[in-house]
mmCIF file of C-alpha atoms in Angstrom:
data_model
loop_
_atom_site.group_PDB
_atom_site.id
_atom_site.type_symbol
_atom_site.label_atom_id
_atom_site.label_comp_id
_atom_site.label_asym_id
_atom_site.label_seq_id
_atom_site.Cartn_x
_atom_site.Cartn_y
_atom_site.Cartn_z
ATOM 1 C CA UNK M 218 26.728 -7.458 -15.682
ATOM 2 C CA UNK M 219 26.000 -9.839 -12.831
ATOM 3 C CA UNK M 220 22.963 -9.026 -10.734
ATOM 4 C CA UNK M 221 22.597 -8.718 -7.001
ATOM 5 C CA UNK M 222 23.340 -11.970 -5.231
ATOM 6 C CA UNK M 223 22.236 -13.004 -1.785
ATOM 7 C CA UNK M 224 23.412 -15.936 0.274
ATOM 8 C CA UNK M 225 22.128 -18.170 1.565
ATOM 9 C CA UNK M 226 18.784 -18.390 -0.230
ATOM 10 C CA UNK M 227 17.129 -20.341 2.575
ATOM 11 C CA UNK M 228 17.883 -20.575 6.252
ATOM 12 C CA UNK M 229 16.265 -22.255 9.233
ATOM 13 C CA UNK M 230 17.218 -21.119 12.713
ATOM 14 C CA UNK M 231 15.996 -21.607 16.259
ATOM 15 C CA UNK M 232 14.719 -18.888 18.571
ATOM 16 C CA UNK M 233 17.536 -17.208 20.447
ATOM 17 C CA UNK M 234 20.153 -17.905 17.797
ATOM 18 C CA UNK M 235 21.742 -15.299 15.616
ATOM 19 C CA UNK M 236 22.057 -15.186 11.851
ATOM 20 C CA UNK M 237 24.152 -13.402 9.254
ATOM 21 C CA UNK M 238 22.939 -12.786 5.720
ATOM 22 C CA UNK M 239 25.127 -11.647 2.868
ATOM 23 C CA UNK M 240 24.519 -9.433 -0.149
ATOM 24 C CA UNK M 241 26.822 -8.732 -3.079
ATOM 25 C CA UNK M 242 25.721 -5.685 -5.062
ATOM 26 C CA UNK M 243 26.095 -5.059 -8.750
ATOM 27 C CA UNK M 244 29.667 -4.204 -9.645
ATOM 28 C CA UNK M 245 30.249 -0.467 -9.267
ATOM 29 C CA UNK M 246 27.284 0.105 -6.982
ATOM 30 C CA UNK M 247 28.157 1.630 -3.630
ATOM 31 C CA UNK M 248 24.771 1.611 -1.918
ATOM 32 C CA UNK M 249 23.112 -1.440 -0.405
ATOM 33 C CA UNK M 250 19.695 -1.334 1.232
ATOM 34 C CA UNK M 251 18.048 -4.089 3.232
ATOM 35 C CA UNK M 252 14.325 -4.823 3.500
ATOM 36 C CA UNK M 253 12.220 -7.262 5.436
ATOM 37 C CA UNK M 254 9.202 -8.699 3.624
ATOM 38 C CA UNK M 255 6.416 -10.438 5.535
ATOM 39 C CA UNK M 256 2.811 -11.186 4.584
ATOM 40 C CA UNK M 257 1.518 -9.073 7.450
ATOM 41 C CA UNK M 258 3.802 -6.030 7.310
ATOM 42 C CA UNK M 259 4.761 -5.992 3.659
ATOM 43 C CA UNK M 260 8.123 -4.545 2.686
ATOM 44 C CA UNK M 261 9.829 -2.634 5.441
ATOM 45 C CA UNK M 262 13.067 -0.708 5.134
ATOM 46 C CA UNK M 263 15.782 -1.856 7.517
ATOM 47 C CA UNK M 264 18.836 0.249 6.653
ATOM 48 C CA UNK M 265 21.014 1.531 3.872
ATOM 49 C CA UNK M 266 24.789 1.514 3.626
ATOM 50 C CA UNK M 267 26.878 3.672 1.363
ATOM 51 C CA UNK M 268 30.659 3.512 1.217
ATOM 52 C CA UNK M 269 30.846 1.453 4.422
ATOM 53 C CA UNK M 270 28.669 3.901 6.403
ATOM 54 C CA UNK M 271 25.085 3.489 7.479
ATOM 55 C CA UNK M 272 23.306 6.359 5.820
ATOM 56 C CA UNK M 273 19.648 5.631 6.608
ATOM 57 C CA UNK M 274 17.872 3.478 9.122
ATOM 58 C CA UNK M 275 14.329 2.200 9.480
ATOM 59 C CA UNK M 276 12.392 1.479 12.652
ATOM 60 C CA UNK M 277 13.751 -1.875 13.704
ATOM 61 C CA UNK M 278 15.174 -2.890 17.089
ATOM 62 C CA UNK M 279 18.883 -2.945 17.738
ATOM 63 C CA UNK M 280 18.931 -6.730 17.255
ATOM 64 C CA UNK M 281 19.079 -5.929 13.545
ATOM 65 C CA UNK M 282 22.433 -4.627 12.456
ATOM 66 C CA UNK M 283 24.498 -4.459 9.335
ATOM 67 C CA UNK M 284 27.796 -3.521 7.873
ATOM 68 C CA UNK M 285 29.365 -2.889 4.531
ATOM 69 C CA UNK M 286 32.826 -3.788 3.401
ATOM 70 C CA UNK M 287 35.241 -1.868 1.216
ATOM 71 C CA UNK M 288 34.174 -3.924 -1.809
ATOM 72 C CA UNK M 289 30.543 -2.811 -1.169
ATOM 73 C CA UNK M 290 29.423 -6.274 -0.121
ATOM 74 C CA UNK M 291 27.087 -6.053 2.834
ATOM 75 C CA UNK M 292 26.058 -8.288 5.675
ATOM 76 C CA UNK M 293 23.023 -8.126 7.870
ATOM 77 C CA UNK M 294 22.969 -9.672 11.314
ATOM 78 C CA UNK M 295 20.007 -10.512 13.497
ATOM 79 C CA UNK M 296 20.742 -11.508 17.070
ATOM 80 C CA UNK M 297 18.494 -13.298 19.551
ATOM 81 C CA UNK M 298 16.097 -14.447 16.861
ATOM 82 C CA UNK M 299 12.359 -14.341 17.491
ATOM 83 C CA UNK M 300 9.597 -16.205 15.700
ATOM 84 C CA UNK M 301 8.441 -12.894 14.230
ATOM 85 C CA UNK M 302 11.757 -12.487 12.424
ATOM 86 C CA UNK M 303 10.704 -15.171 9.961
ATOM 87 C CA UNK M 304 10.596 -13.310 6.656
ATOM 88 C CA UNK M 305 12.086 -12.842 3.237
ATOM 89 C CA UNK M 306 15.054 -10.495 3.523
ATOM 90 C CA UNK M 307 15.787 -8.553 0.377
ATOM 91 C CA UNK M 308 18.755 -6.449 -0.436
ATOM 92 C CA UNK M 309 18.905 -3.852 -3.167
ATOM 93 C CA UNK M 310 21.854 -2.084 -4.695
ATOM 94 C CA UNK M 311 22.167 1.232 -6.443
ATOM 95 C CA UNK M 312 24.910 3.621 -7.339
ATOM 96 C CA UNK M 313 23.846 5.715 -4.338
ATOM 97 C CA UNK M 314 24.799 8.917 -6.096
ATOM 98 C CA UNK M 315 21.439 10.559 -6.602
ATOM 99 C CA UNK M 316 19.892 8.091 -8.991
ATOM 100 C CA UNK M 317 16.962 6.116 -7.809
ATOM 101 C CA UNK M 318 16.979 2.767 -9.517
ATOM 102 C CA UNK M 319 17.354 -0.001 -7.009
ATOM 103 C CA UNK M 320 18.181 -3.487 -8.211
ATOM 104 C CA UNK M 321 16.897 -6.224 -5.959
ATOM 105 C CA UNK M 322 18.373 -9.600 -5.202
ATOM 106 C CA UNK M 323 16.251 -12.764 -4.980
ATOM 107 C CA UNK M 324 16.190 -12.620 -1.196
ATOM 108 C CA UNK M 325 17.021 -14.910 1.716
ATOM 109 C CA UNK M 326 14.086 -16.803 3.195
ATOM 110 C CA UNK M 327 14.644 -17.016 6.964
ATOM 111 C CA UNK M 328 12.490 -19.333 9.046
ATOM 112 C CA UNK M 329 12.749 -19.174 12.823
ATOM 113 C CA UNK M 330 11.405 -22.180 14.736
ATOM 114 C CA UNK K 117 4.560 10.170 8.317
ATOM 115 C CA UNK K 118 5.543 9.213 4.815
ATOM 116 C CA UNK K 119 3.636 6.255 3.461
ATOM 117 C CA UNK K 120 2.133 4.533 0.461
ATOM 118 C CA UNK K 121 -1.318 2.981 0.330
ATOM 119 C CA UNK K 122 -2.350 0.667 -2.467
ATOM 120 C CA UNK K 123 -5.467 -1.313 -3.143
ATOM 121 C CA UNK K 124 -5.810 -4.696 -1.516
ATOM 122 C CA UNK K 125 -5.678 -7.786 -3.603
ATOM 123 C CA UNK K 126 -5.891 -10.207 -5.000
ATOM 124 C CA UNK K 127 -7.138 -8.806 -8.262
ATOM 125 C CA UNK K 128 -8.356 -11.464 -10.673
ATOM 126 C CA UNK K 129 -8.855 -10.596 -14.331
ATOM 127 C CA UNK K 130 -9.381 -12.426 -17.577
ATOM 128 C CA UNK K 131 -6.759 -12.133 -20.289
ATOM 129 C CA UNK K 132 -7.087 -8.920 -22.346
ATOM 130 C CA UNK K 133 -9.008 -7.128 -19.579
ATOM 131 C CA UNK K 134 -8.144 -3.585 -18.464
ATOM 132 C CA UNK K 135 -6.097 -3.267 -15.298
ATOM 133 C CA UNK K 136 -6.033 -0.500 -12.708
ATOM 134 C CA UNK K 137 -4.214 -0.788 -9.396
ATOM 135 C CA UNK K 138 -4.721 2.255 -7.199
ATOM 136 C CA UNK K 139 -1.887 3.856 -5.261
ATOM 137 C CA UNK K 140 -1.924 6.980 -3.115
ATOM 138 C CA UNK K 141 0.856 8.444 -1.057
ATOM 139 C CA UNK K 142 1.629 10.765 1.829
ATOM 140 C CA UNK K 143 4.979 12.465 1.790
ATOM 141 C CA UNK K 144 6.844 15.488 2.995
ATOM 142 C CA UNK K 145 8.662 17.227 0.232
ATOM 143 C CA UNK K 146 8.611 16.057 -3.355
ATOM 144 C CA UNK K 147 8.925 12.318 -3.694
ATOM 145 C CA UNK K 148 9.756 10.214 -6.695
ATOM 146 C CA UNK K 149 7.271 7.441 -7.382
ATOM 147 C CA UNK K 150 7.740 3.891 -8.620
ATOM 148 C CA UNK K 151 6.005 0.675 -9.488
ATOM 149 C CA UNK K 152 7.874 -2.568 -8.870
ATOM 150 C CA UNK K 153 6.813 -6.086 -9.829
ATOM 151 C CA UNK K 154 7.659 -9.312 -8.039
ATOM 152 C CA UNK K 155 7.281 -12.653 -9.774
ATOM 153 C CA UNK K 156 7.066 -15.825 -7.665
ATOM 154 C CA UNK K 157 10.359 -16.746 -6.078
ATOM 155 C CA UNK K 158 12.135 -13.628 -7.298
ATOM 156 C CA UNK K 159 13.150 -10.229 -6.007
ATOM 157 C CA UNK K 160 11.540 -6.995 -7.074
ATOM 158 C CA UNK K 161 12.033 -5.504 -10.512
ATOM 159 C CA UNK K 162 11.513 -1.866 -11.381
ATOM 160 C CA UNK K 163 8.535 -1.568 -13.725
ATOM 161 C CA UNK K 164 8.277 2.185 -14.182
ATOM 162 C CA UNK K 165 9.006 5.478 -12.451
ATOM 163 C CA UNK K 166 8.135 9.178 -12.360
ATOM 164 C CA UNK K 167 10.194 11.823 -10.659
ATOM 165 C CA UNK K 168 7.974 14.904 -10.787
ATOM 166 C CA UNK K 169 4.345 15.943 -11.000
ATOM 167 C CA UNK K 170 2.541 15.127 -14.271
ATOM 168 C CA UNK K 171 5.307 12.773 -15.388
ATOM 169 C CA UNK K 172 4.039 9.577 -16.973
ATOM 170 C CA UNK K 173 6.056 6.431 -16.532
ATOM 171 C CA UNK K 174 5.556 3.575 -18.974
ATOM 172 C CA UNK K 175 7.011 0.145 -19.659
ATOM 173 C CA UNK K 176 5.789 -3.132 -21.197
ATOM 174 C CA UNK K 177 2.320 -1.653 -21.782
ATOM 175 C CA UNK K 178 1.973 -0.460 -18.189
ATOM 176 C CA UNK K 179 1.503 3.246 -17.454
ATOM 177 C CA UNK K 180 1.214 5.465 -14.383
ATOM 178 C CA UNK K 181 0.926 9.247 -14.068
ATOM 179 C CA UNK K 182 2.238 11.221 -11.104
ATOM 180 C CA UNK K 183 -0.756 13.248 -9.889
ATOM 181 C CA UNK K 184 0.313 15.706 -7.239
ATOM 182 C CA UNK K 185 -3.163 17.180 -6.773
ATOM 183 C CA UNK K 186 -4.621 13.809 -5.814
ATOM 184 C CA UNK K 187 -1.332 12.367 -4.436
ATOM 185 C CA UNK K 188 -1.831 9.328 -6.613
ATOM 186 C CA UNK K 189 0.161 7.102 -8.966
ATOM 187 C CA UNK K 190 -2.297 4.517 -10.281
ATOM 188 C CA UNK K 191 -0.980 1.678 -12.437
ATOM 189 C CA UNK K 192 -2.872 0.859 -15.642
ATOM 190 C CA UNK K 193 -2.605 -1.567 -18.528
ATOM 191 C CA UNK K 194 -4.994 -1.764 -21.401
ATOM 192 C CA UNK K 195 -4.843 -5.510 -21.996
ATOM 193 C CA UNK K 196 -3.322 -7.870 -19.438
ATOM 194 C CA UNK K 197 -1.718 -11.210 -20.217
ATOM 195 C CA UNK K 198 -1.348 -14.350 -18.145
ATOM 196 C CA UNK K 199 2.358 -13.545 -17.880
ATOM 197 C CA UNK K 200 1.490 -10.339 -15.994
ATOM 198 C CA UNK K 201 0.412 -12.402 -12.999
ATOM 199 C CA UNK K 202 2.621 -11.178 -10.152
ATOM 200 C CA UNK K 203 2.620 -8.924 -7.107
ATOM 201 C CA UNK K 204 2.833 -5.198 -7.827
ATOM 202 C CA UNK K 205 4.287 -2.714 -5.362
ATOM 203 C CA UNK K 206 3.911 1.042 -5.388
ATOM 204 C CA UNK K 207 6.794 2.932 -3.763
ATOM 205 C CA UNK K 208 8.065 6.403 -3.077
ATOM 206 C CA UNK K 209 11.575 7.679 -2.520
ATOM 207 C CA UNK K 210 12.734 10.664 -0.505
ATOM 208 C CA UNK K 211 15.986 12.286 0.514
ATOM 209 C CA UNK K 212 17.877 11.846 -2.696
ATOM 210 C CA UNK K 213 16.312 8.445 -3.189
ATOM 211 C CA UNK K 214 18.103 6.844 -0.300
ATOM 212 C CA UNK K 215 14.970 5.930 1.603
ATOM 213 C CA UNK K 216 12.147 4.015 0.018
ATOM 214 C CA UNK K 217 8.626 3.380 1.281
ATOM 215 C CA UNK K 218 6.676 0.534 -0.248
ATOM 216 C CA UNK K 219 2.974 -0.191 -0.359
ATOM 217 C CA UNK K 220 1.668 -3.528 0.849
ATOM 218 C CA UNK K 221 1.581 -5.011 -2.635
ATOM 219 C CA UNK K 222 -1.302 -6.090 -4.827
ATOM 220 C CA UNK K 223 -1.415 -9.603 -6.205
ATOM 221 C CA UNK K 224 -2.669 -9.844 -9.757
ATOM 222 C CA UNK K 225 -3.994 -13.111 -11.155
ATOM 223 C CA UNK K 226 -4.734 -13.203 -14.866
ATOM 224 C CA UNK K 227 -6.768 -16.155 -16.128
ATOM 225 C CA UNK K 228 -6.616 -17.386 -19.716
#
């Protein structure tokens, strides 16, 4: 079974730009969660999608948004990038049906200059 | 609010030493508890889990017991190896496991 894949793995953007990150979950999984990992704040939950609907949301500004497609693939978008958005963005997939094992992808390293 | 607190790192040990990484939590309701491990350049991997009080999770020589009375889930290993060098995250899950809270991570360095 293929694992969770994230593209791109590395990204460099300029302040004010926007960025879209992609996550393909494990086949059969319907839930995708997104996390931001920084040295200062650790791992912070962004949001979770299940069957194309946002089911849970963390405490991030509206510049951070996401969506999920019918094939469970998910995208995360950050608009008007700030220097503080530089982080490793991780996505995790699970069946979403009451189990609790999340499988993480390798992450996308975003650098904002 | 709901949160996880784990000991600051880095923790440096010699091979075959005993490991303890402390983790305590604050949660409404009855959370499930987890330890994840992150190796350099990789995502997180589930190491072990416990879903109710007094459960003991174990994997690859690592153990942790869900202690409701002390709201703790400390990670232990009797004899660490160089290959155990990684960052370890304690986490809790609420609301049918759809929302996770992670600790800040503890970096473990094991020297030969």
